[in-house]
Coordinates of C-alpha atoms and ligand atoms in Angstrom, one line a residue:
M1 CA 52.9 -51.4 13.1
I2 CA 49.3 -51.9 12.7
E3 CA 48.3 -53.7 16.0
L4 CA 46.2 -56.8 16.3
G5 CA 43.5 -57.3 19.0
V6 CA 42.1 -60.8 18.9
N7 CA 38.5 -61.1 19.9
I8 CA 38.1 -64.5 21.8
D9 CA 34.4 -64.2 22.5
H10 CA 33.8 -67.3 20.3
V11 CA 36.1 -69.6 22.3
A12 CA 33.6 -68.9 25.2
T13 CA 30.6 -69.4 22.7
L14 CA 31.9 -73.0 22.3
R15 CA 32.3 -73.4 25.9
E16 CA 28.9 -72.2 26.7
A17 CA 27.3 -74.7 24.3
R18 CA 28.0 -77.2 26.9
K19 CA 28.3 -74.8 30.1
G20 CA 31.5 -76.6 31.0
V21 CA 35.1 -75.5 31.2
E22 CA 36.4 -76.2 27.7
P23 CA 37.8 -74.7 25.6
D24 CA 39.6 -72.5 28.1
V25 CA 39.4 -68.8 27.3
V26 CA 42.5 -68.0 29.3
A27 CA 44.5 -70.6 27.5
A28 CA 43.3 -69.3 24.2
A29 CA 44.2 -65.7 25.2
K30 CA 47.7 -66.9 26.1
I31 CA 48.2 -68.7 22.8
C32 CA 47.1 -65.5 20.9
E33 CA 49.6 -63.3 23.2
L34 CA 52.5 -65.9 22.5
A35 CA 51.7 -65.7 18.8
G36 CA 52.3 -61.9 18.9
A37 CA 48.8 -60.4 19.3
H38 CA 49.1 -56.9 20.8
Q39 CA 45.7 -57.1 22.7
I40 CA 43.0 -59.4 23.7
T41 CA 39.5 -58.2 23.3
V42 CA 36.3 -59.6 24.9
H43 CA 32.7 -58.4 24.9
L44 CA 31.1 -58.9 28.3
R45 CA 27.5 -58.8 27.0
Q46 CA 24.5 -58.1 29.4
D47 CA 23.0 -61.4 28.6
R48 CA 26.4 -63.1 29.2
R49 CA 26.0 -65.3 26.1
H50 CA 29.7 -66.1 26.0
I51 CA 32.1 -64.2 28.0
Q52 CA 31.4 -64.5 31.8
D53 CA 32.5 -62.0 34.6
R54 CA 34.9 -64.6 35.8
D55 CA 36.6 -64.6 32.4
V56 CA 37.3 -60.9 32.4
E57 CA 38.6 -61.1 36.0
A58 CA 41.0 -63.9 35.1
L59 CA 42.2 -62.2 31.8
A60 CA 42.9 -59.0 33.7
Q61 CA 45.2 -60.9 36.1
V62 CA 47.1 -63.1 33.6
L63 CA 47.5 -61.1 30.4
L64 CA 50.9 -59.4 29.7
V65 CA 49.3 -57.6 26.7
R66 CA 46.4 -55.1 26.9
L67 CA 43.0 -56.2 27.7
N68 CA 40.1 -54.3 25.7
L69 CA 36.7 -54.7 27.2
E70 CA 33.9 -54.3 24.7
M71 CA 30.8 -53.3 26.4
A72 CA 27.5 -51.4 26.3
A73 CA 27.5 -48.1 28.2
V74 CA 25.1 -49.3 30.8
D75 CA 25.6 -48.7 34.6
E76 CA 26.1 -52.5 35.4
I77 CA 28.9 -53.0 33.0
I78 CA 30.4 -49.7 33.6
G79 CA 30.7 -50.5 37.3
I80 CA 32.4 -53.9 36.4
A81 CA 34.9 -52.1 34.0
H82 CA 35.7 -49.5 36.7
R83 CA 36.5 -52.4 39.2
I84 CA 38.5 -54.5 36.7
K85 CA 40.3 -51.7 34.9
P86 CA 41.1 -53.0 31.7
A87 CA 43.6 -51.0 29.6
T88 CA 40.9 -49.9 27.2
V89 CA 37.1 -50.1 26.8
C90 CA 35.3 -50.2 23.5
L91 CA 31.7 -48.9 23.9
V92 CA 29.2 -50.6 21.4
P93 CA 25.6 -50.6 21.0
E94 CA 23.8 -53.8 22.2
N95 CA 20.6 -55.2 21.4
R96 CA 19.6 -58.4 23.0
Q97 CA 18.1 -60.0 20.0
E98 CA 21.1 -59.5 17.6
V99 CA 23.4 -62.4 16.7
T100 CA 26.5 -60.0 16.8
T101 CA 27.0 -56.2 17.1
E102 CA 25.0 -54.8 14.2
G103 CA 25.7 -51.2 13.8
G104 CA 27.9 -48.5 15.2
L105 CA 27.1 -46.5 18.4
D106 CA 25.0 -43.4 17.9
V107 CA 27.3 -40.9 19.6
A108 CA 25.8 -37.9 18.2
S109 CA 22.5 -38.4 20.0
Q110 CA 24.1 -39.1 23.3
R111 CA 27.0 -36.8 23.4
E112 CA 26.5 -35.4 26.8
R113 CA 26.1 -38.8 28.6
L114 CA 29.1 -40.2 26.7
T115 CA 31.3 -37.3 27.5
D116 CA 30.6 -38.2 31.1
V117 CA 31.2 -41.9 30.7
V118 CA 34.5 -41.2 28.9
A119 CA 35.7 -38.7 31.5
G120 CA 34.9 -41.3 34.4
F121 CA 37.0 -43.9 32.6
H122 CA 39.8 -41.5 32.1
D123 CA 39.8 -40.7 35.8
D124 CA 40.6 -44.4 36.4
G125 CA 43.4 -44.5 33.8
I126 CA 41.2 -46.5 31.2
K127 CA 41.3 -45.4 27.5
V128 CA 38.0 -45.2 25.6
S129 CA 37.3 -46.3 22.0
L130 CA 33.9 -45.8 20.5
F131 CA 32.6 -48.3 17.9
V132 CA 31.0 -46.1 15.0
D133 CA 29.9 -46.4 11.5
P134 CA 32.1 -44.7 9.0
D135 CA 29.9 -41.7 9.3
L136 CA 31.6 -38.1 9.5
E137 CA 29.0 -36.8 12.1
Q138 CA 29.7 -39.8 14.5
I139 CA 33.6 -39.2 14.3
D140 CA 33.1 -35.6 15.0
A141 CA 30.9 -36.4 17.9
S142 CA 33.4 -39.0 19.3
A143 CA 36.2 -36.5 19.2
A144 CA 34.0 -34.1 21.0
C145 CA 33.2 -36.6 23.6
G146 CA 36.9 -36.8 24.4
A147 CA 37.3 -40.4 23.3
D148 CA 40.9 -41.7 22.6
Y149 CA 39.9 -43.7 19.6
V150 CA 37.1 -44.5 17.2
E151 CA 36.8 -48.2 16.0
L152 CA 35.4 -47.9 12.4
H153 CA 32.7 -50.7 11.9
T154 CA 33.9 -52.7 8.8
G155 CA 30.8 -55.0 8.8
A156 CA 29.3 -53.3 5.7
Y157 CA 32.5 -53.6 3.9
A158 CA 32.9 -57.2 4.8
N159 CA 29.4 -58.0 3.6
A160 CA 29.6 -56.1 0.4
V161 CA 29.6 -57.6 -3.0
G162 CA 30.6 -56.5 -6.4
A163 CA 30.8 -52.7 -6.9
E164 CA 29.7 -52.1 -3.3
V165 CA 32.9 -53.3 -2.0
E166 CA 34.8 -50.2 -3.5
A167 CA 31.9 -47.9 -2.3
E168 CA 32.3 -49.2 1.3
L169 CA 36.1 -48.9 1.1
G170 CA 35.6 -45.3 0.0
R171 CA 33.4 -44.7 3.1
L172 CA 36.1 -46.1 5.3
R173 CA 38.8 -44.0 3.6
G174 CA 36.7 -40.8 3.9
A175 CA 36.1 -41.5 7.6
A176 CA 39.8 -42.4 8.2
Q177 CA 40.7 -38.9 6.8
R178 CA 38.1 -37.2 9.0
T179 CA 39.5 -38.9 12.1
A180 CA 42.9 -37.3 11.3
E181 CA 41.2 -33.9 10.9
A182 CA 39.2 -34.4 14.2
G183 CA 42.5 -35.3 16.0
I184 CA 41.3 -38.9 17.1
V185 CA 43.1 -42.2 16.4
F186 CA 41.3 -44.9 14.4
N187 CA 41.0 -48.5 14.7
A188 CA 38.9 -51.0 12.7
G189 CA 36.9 -54.1 13.2
H190 CA 34.0 -56.5 12.5
G191 CA 33.8 -59.0 9.9
L192 CA 37.6 -58.9 8.9
T193 CA 39.3 -62.0 7.5
V194 CA 42.5 -63.2 5.8
R195 CA 40.7 -62.5 2.6
N196 CA 39.4 -59.0 3.1
L197 CA 41.8 -57.4 5.4
A198 CA 44.4 -56.0 3.0
P199 CA 42.5 -53.2 1.5
V200 CA 41.6 -52.0 5.1
A201 CA 45.2 -52.4 6.3
C202 CA 46.3 -50.0 3.4
I203 CA 44.2 -47.1 4.9
E204 CA 46.5 -44.3 6.0
G205 CA 46.5 -43.9 9.8
L206 CA 45.1 -47.3 10.9
N207 CA 46.3 -48.0 14.3
E208 CA 44.7 -51.4 15.2
V209 CA 42.3 -54.0 14.1
N210 CA 40.1 -56.2 16.3
I211 CA 39.3 -59.5 14.7
G212 CA 37.4 -62.5 16.3
H213 CA 35.0 -64.8 14.5
S214 CA 37.3 -65.4 11.5
I215 CA 40.4 -66.2 13.6
I216 CA 38.5 -68.6 15.9
S217 CA 36.9 -70.2 12.9
R218 CA 40.1 -70.7 11.2
A219 CA 41.8 -72.0 14.4
I220 CA 39.6 -75.1 14.2
F221 CA 41.4 -76.1 11.1
I222 CA 44.8 -74.6 11.4
G223 CA 45.4 -73.9 15.1
L224 CA 45.0 -70.8 17.0
D225 CA 48.6 -69.9 16.8
T226 CA 48.7 -70.2 13.0
A227 CA 45.5 -68.3 12.5
V228 CA 46.9 -65.3 14.6
R229 CA 50.2 -65.3 12.8
E230 CA 48.7 -65.3 9.4
I231 CA 46.7 -62.1 10.3
L232 CA 49.8 -60.6 11.8
D233 CA 51.8 -61.3 8.5
I234 CA 49.1 -59.3 6.5
L235 CA 49.4 -56.4 8.9
D236 CA 53.1 -56.5 8.8
Q237 CA 53.0 -56.1 4.9
Y238 CA 51.0 -52.9 5.3
S239 CA 52.7 -51.2 8.4
D240 CA 55.1 -48.4 8.2
Ligands
PXP301 N1 35.0 -54.9 17.1 C1 33.9 -54.8 17.7 C2 33.7 -53.4 18.3 C3 33.0 -55.9 17.7 O1 31.7 -55.6 18.3 C4 33.3 -57.1 17.3 C5 32.4 -58.3 17.4 O2 32.3 -58.6 18.6 C6 34.6 -57.2 16.6 C7 35.4 -56.0 16.4 C8 35.0 -58.5 16.0 O3 34.2 -58.8 14.9 P1 34.4 -60.3 14.3 O4 34.1 -61.2 15.3 O5 33.4 -60.0 13.2 O6 35.8 -60.2 13.7

């Protein structure tokens, strides 16, 4: 079964628009869990533009499914992750000006430091995923760092038009094959929707997808439970 992590950051984006208490992030997470999501993903950004520290603490206490904390590999957030101990962390690049995570992490240029960060999380029983572009050098570097997973950045595929779509799928397929050769498990995420998920779900070896913006957007019209279930239905069709 290809697993689904639902990223609920944008429930918090809506709440932070008024700095109040609605919509409630924990309630959203529990609806996703009841609908069958395998994991809840949140990104605790350094600028705290959506998810707040108290959200991560509350989710860690009430979730029955895994909590996956997306984060920059900076000391402040690393310290919070060690204290809260989510099941997994997904290390992402973070740039304060960006609207959303733009590119993958450059693992190759910071192998030594990331090897230490990964080992530190493993000492605390936390699994580590590295969010990388579908680039063979980055996959090899991620395996060399001791990461448990790479999450392949599907943003370029999601934004592609015309002939570029097949070219981006080819890059994702090549990267997936490299993860098998490097002995690392691969996940995928960014920009995935009910319309573009199927070709990614077909890629051999896919373990998990993390989907946020499209599920929360559709939830406004069809409800969160249905929005989660329709993604699960697609994954089900392509799971072994
Ligand atoms: N995976 C990672 C590592 C991300 O940074 C994001 C965006 O926060 C997602 C998945 C989800 O992307 P989207 O919101 O476009 O579905």
